[in-house]
mmCIF file with all atom_site columns, C-alpha atoms in Angstrom:
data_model
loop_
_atom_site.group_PDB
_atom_site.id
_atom_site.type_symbol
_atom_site.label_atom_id
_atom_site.label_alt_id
_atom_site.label_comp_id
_atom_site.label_asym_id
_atom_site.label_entity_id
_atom_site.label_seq_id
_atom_site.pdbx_PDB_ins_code
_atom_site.Cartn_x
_atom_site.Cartn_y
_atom_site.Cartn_z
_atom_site.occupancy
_atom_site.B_iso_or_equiv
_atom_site.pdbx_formal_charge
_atom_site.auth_seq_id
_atom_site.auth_comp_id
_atom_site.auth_asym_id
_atom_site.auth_atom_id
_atom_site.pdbx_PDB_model_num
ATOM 1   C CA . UNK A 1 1   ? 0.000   0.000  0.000   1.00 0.00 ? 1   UNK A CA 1
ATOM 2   C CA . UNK A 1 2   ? 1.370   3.661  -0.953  1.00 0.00 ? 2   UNK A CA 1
ATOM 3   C CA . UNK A 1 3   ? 2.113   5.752  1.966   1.00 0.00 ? 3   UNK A CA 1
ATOM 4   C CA . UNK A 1 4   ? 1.117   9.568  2.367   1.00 0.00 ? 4   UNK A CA 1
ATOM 5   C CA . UNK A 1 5   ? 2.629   11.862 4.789   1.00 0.00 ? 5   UNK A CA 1
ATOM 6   C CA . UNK A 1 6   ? 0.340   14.624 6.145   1.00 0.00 ? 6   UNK A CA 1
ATOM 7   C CA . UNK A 1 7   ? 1.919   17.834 5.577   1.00 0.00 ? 7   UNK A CA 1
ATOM 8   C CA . UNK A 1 8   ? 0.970   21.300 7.103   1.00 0.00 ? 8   UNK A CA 1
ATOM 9   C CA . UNK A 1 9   ? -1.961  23.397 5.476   1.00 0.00 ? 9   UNK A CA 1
ATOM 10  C CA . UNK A 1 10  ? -0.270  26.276 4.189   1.00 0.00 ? 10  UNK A CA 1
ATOM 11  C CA . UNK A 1 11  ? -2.043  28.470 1.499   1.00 0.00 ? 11  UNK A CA 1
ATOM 12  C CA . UNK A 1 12  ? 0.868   28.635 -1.049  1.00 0.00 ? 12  UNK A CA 1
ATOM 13  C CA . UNK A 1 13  ? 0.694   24.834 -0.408  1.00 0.00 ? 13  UNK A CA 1
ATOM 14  C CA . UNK A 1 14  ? -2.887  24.318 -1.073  1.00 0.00 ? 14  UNK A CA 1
ATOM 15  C CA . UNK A 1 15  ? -3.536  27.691 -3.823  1.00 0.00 ? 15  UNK A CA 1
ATOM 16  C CA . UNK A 1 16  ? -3.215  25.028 -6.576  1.00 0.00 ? 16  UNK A CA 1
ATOM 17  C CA . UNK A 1 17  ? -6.243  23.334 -5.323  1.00 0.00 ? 17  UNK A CA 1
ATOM 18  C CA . UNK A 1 18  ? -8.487  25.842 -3.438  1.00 0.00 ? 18  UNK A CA 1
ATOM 19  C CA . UNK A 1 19  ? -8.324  28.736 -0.725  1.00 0.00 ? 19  UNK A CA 1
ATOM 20  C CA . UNK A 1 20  ? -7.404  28.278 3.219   1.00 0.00 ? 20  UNK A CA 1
ATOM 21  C CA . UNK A 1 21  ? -9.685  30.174 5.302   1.00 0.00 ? 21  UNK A CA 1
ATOM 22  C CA . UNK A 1 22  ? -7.933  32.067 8.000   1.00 0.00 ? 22  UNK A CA 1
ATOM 23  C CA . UNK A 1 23  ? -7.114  35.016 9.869   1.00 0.00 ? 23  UNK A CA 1
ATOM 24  C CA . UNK A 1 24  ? -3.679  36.148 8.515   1.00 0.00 ? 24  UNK A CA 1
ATOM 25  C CA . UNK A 1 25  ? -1.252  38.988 8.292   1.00 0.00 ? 25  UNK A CA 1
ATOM 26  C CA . UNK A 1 26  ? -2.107  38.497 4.407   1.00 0.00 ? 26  UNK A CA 1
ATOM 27  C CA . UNK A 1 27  ? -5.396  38.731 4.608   1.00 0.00 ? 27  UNK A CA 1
ATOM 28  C CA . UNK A 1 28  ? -7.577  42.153 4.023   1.00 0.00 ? 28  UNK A CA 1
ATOM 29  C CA . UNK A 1 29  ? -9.189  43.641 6.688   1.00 0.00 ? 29  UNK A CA 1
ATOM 30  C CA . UNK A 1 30  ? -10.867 46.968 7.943   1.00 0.00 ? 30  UNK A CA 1
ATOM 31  C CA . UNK A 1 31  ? -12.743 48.001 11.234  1.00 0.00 ? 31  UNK A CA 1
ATOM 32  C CA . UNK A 1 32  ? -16.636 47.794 10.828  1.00 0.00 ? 32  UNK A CA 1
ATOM 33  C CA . UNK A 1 33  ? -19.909 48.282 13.560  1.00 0.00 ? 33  UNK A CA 1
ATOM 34  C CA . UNK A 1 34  ? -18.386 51.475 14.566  1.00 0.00 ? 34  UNK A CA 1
ATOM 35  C CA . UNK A 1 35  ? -14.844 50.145 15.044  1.00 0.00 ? 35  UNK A CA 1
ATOM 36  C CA . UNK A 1 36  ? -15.712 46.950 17.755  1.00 0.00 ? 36  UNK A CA 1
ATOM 37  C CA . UNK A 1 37  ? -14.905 44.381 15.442  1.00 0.00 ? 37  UNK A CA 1
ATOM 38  C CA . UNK A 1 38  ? -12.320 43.916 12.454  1.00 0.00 ? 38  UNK A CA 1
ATOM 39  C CA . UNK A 1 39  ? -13.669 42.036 9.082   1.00 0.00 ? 39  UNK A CA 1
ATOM 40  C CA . UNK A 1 40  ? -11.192 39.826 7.654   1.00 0.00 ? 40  UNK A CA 1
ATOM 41  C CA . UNK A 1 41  ? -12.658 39.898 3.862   1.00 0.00 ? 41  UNK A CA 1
ATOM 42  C CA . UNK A 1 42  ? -12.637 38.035 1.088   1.00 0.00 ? 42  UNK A CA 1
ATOM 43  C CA . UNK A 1 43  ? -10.642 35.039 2.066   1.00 0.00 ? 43  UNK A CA 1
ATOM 44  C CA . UNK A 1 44  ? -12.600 32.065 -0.315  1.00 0.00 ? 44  UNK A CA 1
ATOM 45  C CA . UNK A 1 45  ? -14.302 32.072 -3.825  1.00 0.00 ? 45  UNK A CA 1
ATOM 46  C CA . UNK A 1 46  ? -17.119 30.555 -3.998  1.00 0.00 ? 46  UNK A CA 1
ATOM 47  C CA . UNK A 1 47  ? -18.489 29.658 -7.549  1.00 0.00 ? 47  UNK A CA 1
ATOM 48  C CA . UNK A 1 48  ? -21.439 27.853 -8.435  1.00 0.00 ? 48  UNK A CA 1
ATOM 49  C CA . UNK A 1 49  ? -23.091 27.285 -12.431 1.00 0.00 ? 49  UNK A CA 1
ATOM 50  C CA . UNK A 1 50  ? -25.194 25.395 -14.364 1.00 0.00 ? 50  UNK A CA 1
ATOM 51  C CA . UNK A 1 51  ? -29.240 24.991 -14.066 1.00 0.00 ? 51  UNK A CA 1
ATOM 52  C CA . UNK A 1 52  ? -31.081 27.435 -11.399 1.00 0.00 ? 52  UNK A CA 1
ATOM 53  C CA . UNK A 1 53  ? -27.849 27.316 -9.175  1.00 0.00 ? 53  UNK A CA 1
ATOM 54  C CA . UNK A 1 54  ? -27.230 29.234 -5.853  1.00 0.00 ? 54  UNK A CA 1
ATOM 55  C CA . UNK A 1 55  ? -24.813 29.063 -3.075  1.00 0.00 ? 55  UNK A CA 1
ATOM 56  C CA . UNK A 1 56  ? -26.039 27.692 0.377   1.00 0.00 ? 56  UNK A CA 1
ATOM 57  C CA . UNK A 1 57  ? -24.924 27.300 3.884   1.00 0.00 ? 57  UNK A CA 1
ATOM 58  C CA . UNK A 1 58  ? -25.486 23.774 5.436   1.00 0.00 ? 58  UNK A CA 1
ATOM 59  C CA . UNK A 1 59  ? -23.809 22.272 8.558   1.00 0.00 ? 59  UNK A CA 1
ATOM 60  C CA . UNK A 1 60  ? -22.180 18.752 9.408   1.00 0.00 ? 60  UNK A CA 1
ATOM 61  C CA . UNK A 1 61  ? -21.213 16.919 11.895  1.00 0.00 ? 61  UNK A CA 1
ATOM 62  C CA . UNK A 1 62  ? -18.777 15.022 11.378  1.00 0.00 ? 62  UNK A CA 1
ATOM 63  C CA . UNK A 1 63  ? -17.075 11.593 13.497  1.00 0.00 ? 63  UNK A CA 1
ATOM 64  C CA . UNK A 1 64  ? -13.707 11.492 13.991  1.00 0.00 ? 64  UNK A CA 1
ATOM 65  C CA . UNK A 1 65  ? -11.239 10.059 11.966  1.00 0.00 ? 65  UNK A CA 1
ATOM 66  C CA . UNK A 1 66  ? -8.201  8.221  13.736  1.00 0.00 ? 66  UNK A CA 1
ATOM 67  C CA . UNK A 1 67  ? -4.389  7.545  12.001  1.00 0.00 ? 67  UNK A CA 1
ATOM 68  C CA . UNK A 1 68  ? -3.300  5.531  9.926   1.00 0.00 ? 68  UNK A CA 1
ATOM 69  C CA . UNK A 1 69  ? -6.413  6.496  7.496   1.00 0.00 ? 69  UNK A CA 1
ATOM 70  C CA . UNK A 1 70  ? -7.442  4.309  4.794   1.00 0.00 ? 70  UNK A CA 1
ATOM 71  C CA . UNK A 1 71  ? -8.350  6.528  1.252   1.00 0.00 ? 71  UNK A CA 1
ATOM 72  C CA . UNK A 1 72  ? -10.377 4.333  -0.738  1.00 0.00 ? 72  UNK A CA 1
ATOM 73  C CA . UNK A 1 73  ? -12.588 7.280  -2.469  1.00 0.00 ? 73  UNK A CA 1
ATOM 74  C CA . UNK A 1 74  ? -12.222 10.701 -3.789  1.00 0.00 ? 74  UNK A CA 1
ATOM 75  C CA . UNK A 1 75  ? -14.931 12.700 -5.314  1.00 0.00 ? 75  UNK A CA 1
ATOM 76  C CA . UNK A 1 76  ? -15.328 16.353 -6.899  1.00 0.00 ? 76  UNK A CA 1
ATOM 77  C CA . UNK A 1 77  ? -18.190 18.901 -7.614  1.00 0.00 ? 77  UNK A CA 1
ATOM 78  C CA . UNK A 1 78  ? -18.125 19.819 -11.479 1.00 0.00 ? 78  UNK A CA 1
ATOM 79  C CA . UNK A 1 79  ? -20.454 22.684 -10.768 1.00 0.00 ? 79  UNK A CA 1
ATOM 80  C CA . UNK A 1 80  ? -19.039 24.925 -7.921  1.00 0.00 ? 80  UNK A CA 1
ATOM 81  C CA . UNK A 1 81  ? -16.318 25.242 -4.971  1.00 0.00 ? 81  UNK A CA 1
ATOM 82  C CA . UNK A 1 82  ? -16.926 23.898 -1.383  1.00 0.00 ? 82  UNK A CA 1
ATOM 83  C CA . UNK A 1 83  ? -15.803 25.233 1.808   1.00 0.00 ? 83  UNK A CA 1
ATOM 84  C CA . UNK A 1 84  ? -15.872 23.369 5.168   1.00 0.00 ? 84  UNK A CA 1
ATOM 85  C CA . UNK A 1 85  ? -15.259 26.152 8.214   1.00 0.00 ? 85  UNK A CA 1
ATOM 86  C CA . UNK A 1 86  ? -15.416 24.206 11.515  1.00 0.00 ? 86  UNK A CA 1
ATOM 87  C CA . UNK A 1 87  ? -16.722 25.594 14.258  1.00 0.00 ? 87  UNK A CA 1
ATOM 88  C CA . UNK A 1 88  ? -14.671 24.657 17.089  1.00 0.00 ? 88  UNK A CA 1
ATOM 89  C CA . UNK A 1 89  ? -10.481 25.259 16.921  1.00 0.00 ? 89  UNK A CA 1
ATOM 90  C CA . UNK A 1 90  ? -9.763  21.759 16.149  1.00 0.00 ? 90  UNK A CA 1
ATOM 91  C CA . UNK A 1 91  ? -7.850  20.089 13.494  1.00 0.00 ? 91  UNK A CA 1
ATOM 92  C CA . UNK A 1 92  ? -9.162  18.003 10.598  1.00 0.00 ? 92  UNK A CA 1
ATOM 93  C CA . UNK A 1 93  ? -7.738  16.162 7.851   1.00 0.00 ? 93  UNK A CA 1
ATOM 94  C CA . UNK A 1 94  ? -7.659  17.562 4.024   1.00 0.00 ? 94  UNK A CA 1
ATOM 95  C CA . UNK A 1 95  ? -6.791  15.047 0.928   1.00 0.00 ? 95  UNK A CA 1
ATOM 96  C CA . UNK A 1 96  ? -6.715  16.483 -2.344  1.00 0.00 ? 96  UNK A CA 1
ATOM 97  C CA . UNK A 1 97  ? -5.421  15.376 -5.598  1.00 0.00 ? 97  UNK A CA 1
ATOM 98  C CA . UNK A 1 98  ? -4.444  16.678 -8.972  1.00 0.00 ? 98  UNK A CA 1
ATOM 99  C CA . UNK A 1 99  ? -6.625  15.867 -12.068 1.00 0.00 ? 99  UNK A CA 1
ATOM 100 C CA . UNK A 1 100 ? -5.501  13.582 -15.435 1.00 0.00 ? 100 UNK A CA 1
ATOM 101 C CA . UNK A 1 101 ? -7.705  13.155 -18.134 1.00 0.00 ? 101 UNK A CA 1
ATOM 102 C CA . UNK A 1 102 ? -10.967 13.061 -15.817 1.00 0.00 ? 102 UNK A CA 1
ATOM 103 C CA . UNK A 1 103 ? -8.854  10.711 -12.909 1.00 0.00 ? 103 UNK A CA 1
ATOM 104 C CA . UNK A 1 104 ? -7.440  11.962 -9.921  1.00 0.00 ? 104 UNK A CA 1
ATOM 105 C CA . UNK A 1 105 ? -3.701  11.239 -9.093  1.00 0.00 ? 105 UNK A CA 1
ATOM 106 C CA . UNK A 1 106 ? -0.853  12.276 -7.159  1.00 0.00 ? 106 UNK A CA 1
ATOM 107 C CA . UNK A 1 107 ? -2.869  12.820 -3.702  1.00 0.00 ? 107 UNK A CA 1
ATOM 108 C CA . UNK A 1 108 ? -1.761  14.794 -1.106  1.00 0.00 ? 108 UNK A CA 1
ATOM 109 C CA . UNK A 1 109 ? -2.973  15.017 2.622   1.00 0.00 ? 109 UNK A CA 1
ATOM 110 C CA . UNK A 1 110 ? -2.936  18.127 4.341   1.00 0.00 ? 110 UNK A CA 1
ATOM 111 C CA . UNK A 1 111 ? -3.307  18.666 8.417   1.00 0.00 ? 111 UNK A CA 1
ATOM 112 C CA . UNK A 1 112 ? -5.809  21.545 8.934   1.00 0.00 ? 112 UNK A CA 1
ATOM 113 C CA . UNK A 1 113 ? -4.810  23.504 12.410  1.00 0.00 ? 113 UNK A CA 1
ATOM 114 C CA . UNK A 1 114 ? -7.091  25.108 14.881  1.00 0.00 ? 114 UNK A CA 1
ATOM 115 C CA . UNK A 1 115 ? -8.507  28.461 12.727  1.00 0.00 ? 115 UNK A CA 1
ATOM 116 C CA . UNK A 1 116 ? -8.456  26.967 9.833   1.00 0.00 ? 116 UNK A CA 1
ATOM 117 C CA . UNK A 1 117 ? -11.113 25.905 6.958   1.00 0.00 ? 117 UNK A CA 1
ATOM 118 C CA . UNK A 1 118 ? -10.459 25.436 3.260   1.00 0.00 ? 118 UNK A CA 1
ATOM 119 C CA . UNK A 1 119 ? -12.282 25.902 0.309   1.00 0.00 ? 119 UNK A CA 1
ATOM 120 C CA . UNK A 1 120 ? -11.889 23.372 -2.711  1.00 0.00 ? 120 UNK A CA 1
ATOM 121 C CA . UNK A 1 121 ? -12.099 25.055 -6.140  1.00 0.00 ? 121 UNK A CA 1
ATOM 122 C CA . UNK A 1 122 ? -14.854 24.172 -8.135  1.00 0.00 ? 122 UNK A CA 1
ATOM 123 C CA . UNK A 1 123 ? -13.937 20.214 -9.521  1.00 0.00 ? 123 UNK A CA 1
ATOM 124 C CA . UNK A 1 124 ? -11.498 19.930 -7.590  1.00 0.00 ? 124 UNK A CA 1
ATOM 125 C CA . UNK A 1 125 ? -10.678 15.968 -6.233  1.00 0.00 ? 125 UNK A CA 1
ATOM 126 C CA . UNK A 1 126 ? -10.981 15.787 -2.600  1.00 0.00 ? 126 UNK A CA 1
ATOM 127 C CA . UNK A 1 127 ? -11.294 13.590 -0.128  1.00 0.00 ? 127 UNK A CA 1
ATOM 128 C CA . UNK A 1 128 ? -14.509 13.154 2.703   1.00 0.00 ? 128 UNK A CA 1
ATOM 129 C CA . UNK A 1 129 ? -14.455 15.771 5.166   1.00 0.00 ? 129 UNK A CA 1
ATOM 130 C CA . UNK A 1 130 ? -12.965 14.019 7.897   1.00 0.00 ? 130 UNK A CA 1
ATOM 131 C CA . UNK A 1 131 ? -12.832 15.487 11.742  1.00 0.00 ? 131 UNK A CA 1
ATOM 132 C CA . UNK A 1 132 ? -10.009 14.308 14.029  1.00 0.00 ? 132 UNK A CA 1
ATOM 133 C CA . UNK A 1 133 ? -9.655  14.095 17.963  1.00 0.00 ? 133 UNK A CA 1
ATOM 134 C CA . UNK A 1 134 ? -13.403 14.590 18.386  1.00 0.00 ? 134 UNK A CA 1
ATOM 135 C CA . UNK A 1 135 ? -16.792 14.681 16.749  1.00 0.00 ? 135 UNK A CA 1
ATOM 136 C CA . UNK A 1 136 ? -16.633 18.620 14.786  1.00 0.00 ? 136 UNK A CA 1
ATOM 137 C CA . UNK A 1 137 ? -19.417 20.507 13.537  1.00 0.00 ? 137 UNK A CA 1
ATOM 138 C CA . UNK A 1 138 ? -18.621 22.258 9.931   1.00 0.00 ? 138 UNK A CA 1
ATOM 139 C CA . UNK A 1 139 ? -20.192 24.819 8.065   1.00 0.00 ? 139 UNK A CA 1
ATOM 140 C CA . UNK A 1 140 ? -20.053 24.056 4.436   1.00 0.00 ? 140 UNK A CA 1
ATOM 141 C CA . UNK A 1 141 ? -20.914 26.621 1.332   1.00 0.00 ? 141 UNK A CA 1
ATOM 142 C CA . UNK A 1 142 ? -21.440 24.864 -1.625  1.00 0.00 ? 142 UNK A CA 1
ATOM 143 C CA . UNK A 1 143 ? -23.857 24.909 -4.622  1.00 0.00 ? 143 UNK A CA 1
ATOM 144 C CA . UNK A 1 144 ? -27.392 23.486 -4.944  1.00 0.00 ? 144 UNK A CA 1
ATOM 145 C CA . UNK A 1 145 ? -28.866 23.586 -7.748  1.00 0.00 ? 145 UNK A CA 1
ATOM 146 C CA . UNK A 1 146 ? -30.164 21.249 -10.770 1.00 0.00 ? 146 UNK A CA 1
ATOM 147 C CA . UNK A 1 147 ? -28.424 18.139 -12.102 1.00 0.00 ? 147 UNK A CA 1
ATOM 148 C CA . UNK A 1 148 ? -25.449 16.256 -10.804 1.00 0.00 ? 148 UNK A CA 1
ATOM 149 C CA . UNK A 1 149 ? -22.952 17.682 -8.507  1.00 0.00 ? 149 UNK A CA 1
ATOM 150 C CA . UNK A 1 150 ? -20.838 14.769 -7.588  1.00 0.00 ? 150 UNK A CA 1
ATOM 151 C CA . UNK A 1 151 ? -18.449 12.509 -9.171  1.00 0.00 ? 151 UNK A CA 1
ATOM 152 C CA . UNK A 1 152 ? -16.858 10.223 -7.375  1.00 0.00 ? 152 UNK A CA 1
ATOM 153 C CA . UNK A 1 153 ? -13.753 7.953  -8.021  1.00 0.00 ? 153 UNK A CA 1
ATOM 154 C CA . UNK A 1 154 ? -12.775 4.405  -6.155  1.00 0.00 ? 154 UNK A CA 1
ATOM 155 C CA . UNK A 1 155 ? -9.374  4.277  -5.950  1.00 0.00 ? 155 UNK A CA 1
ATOM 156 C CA . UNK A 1 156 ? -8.140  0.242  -6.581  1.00 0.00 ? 156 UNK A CA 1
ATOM 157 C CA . UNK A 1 157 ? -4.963  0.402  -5.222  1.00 0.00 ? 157 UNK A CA 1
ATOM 158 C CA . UNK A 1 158 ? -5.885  2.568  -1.469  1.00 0.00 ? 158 UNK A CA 1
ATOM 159 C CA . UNK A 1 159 ? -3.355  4.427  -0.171  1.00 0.00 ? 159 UNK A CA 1
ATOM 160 C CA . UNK A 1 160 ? -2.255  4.629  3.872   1.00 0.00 ? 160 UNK A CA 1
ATOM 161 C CA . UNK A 1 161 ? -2.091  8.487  5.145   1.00 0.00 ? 161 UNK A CA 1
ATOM 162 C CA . UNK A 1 162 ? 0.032   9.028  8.346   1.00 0.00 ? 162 UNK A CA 1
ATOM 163 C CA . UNK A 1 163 ? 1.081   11.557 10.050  1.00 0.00 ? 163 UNK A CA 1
#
């Protein structure tokens, strides 16, 4: 079985497959409600097309995943990005893979830290949101919409991720 080592989640790391969601030096910001809070803006882009589609909010809750993790399955959303925020400072697990001729390959596992959420670019290959330590709520933006928003791709040969 093929091995993959989790590496931080960085956003040069990740730009090639979506946008981390954090509070950064980077990140734009400016004072609003009469200068008691400070709006970090514009950290994700969130697309959505085809047939009478809109963005939405949902939650999850997610179970927790525990190391080594098995990746049998990746899937992608042809028609729009998807963010998963959690909403308590934990960590969770993000897999991610490049795209060939309609297949995913060359995976890579990334170790989301307390803070942090990610946003995959629209049909992008990713793996299942997957919560570590503890059972983790998520908000997740994504499209709804008409048609078919999923494909999904067994992999035959699994791979092992470790830490």
């Amino acid at each position: 079985m093929k091995t993959i080592t989790v590496e931080p989640l960085t956003a040069t790391e990740f730009a090639p497959y979506g946008n981390v969601i954090e509070i950064s030096k980077d990140a734009q910001s400016f004072a609003i409600n009469a200068g008691t809070t400070q709006r970090f803006h514009d950290l994700a882009h969130v697309t959505v097309s085809g047939k009478n589609a809109r963005p939405i909010i949902s939650m999850a809750r997610a179970q927790p995943f525990h190391f080594p993790i098995k990746l049998t399955m990746l899937e992608r959303h042809p028609d729009g990005s998807q963010a998963f925020i959690p909403v308590t400072p934990t960590r969770f697990l993000v897999v991610v893979a490049k795209d060939k001729n309609g297949t995913p390959f060359n995976p890579r596992a990334f170790l989301a830290g307390p803070g942090q959420g990610i946003n995959y670019f629209q049909n992008t290959w990713h793996g299942v949101l997957s919560a570590l330590d503890v059972v983790t709520d998520f908000i997740i933006v994504d499209r709804a919409g008409d048609g078919e928003n999923l494909q999904i791709h067994e992999i035959s040969e699994p791979y092992e991720i470790v830490l």
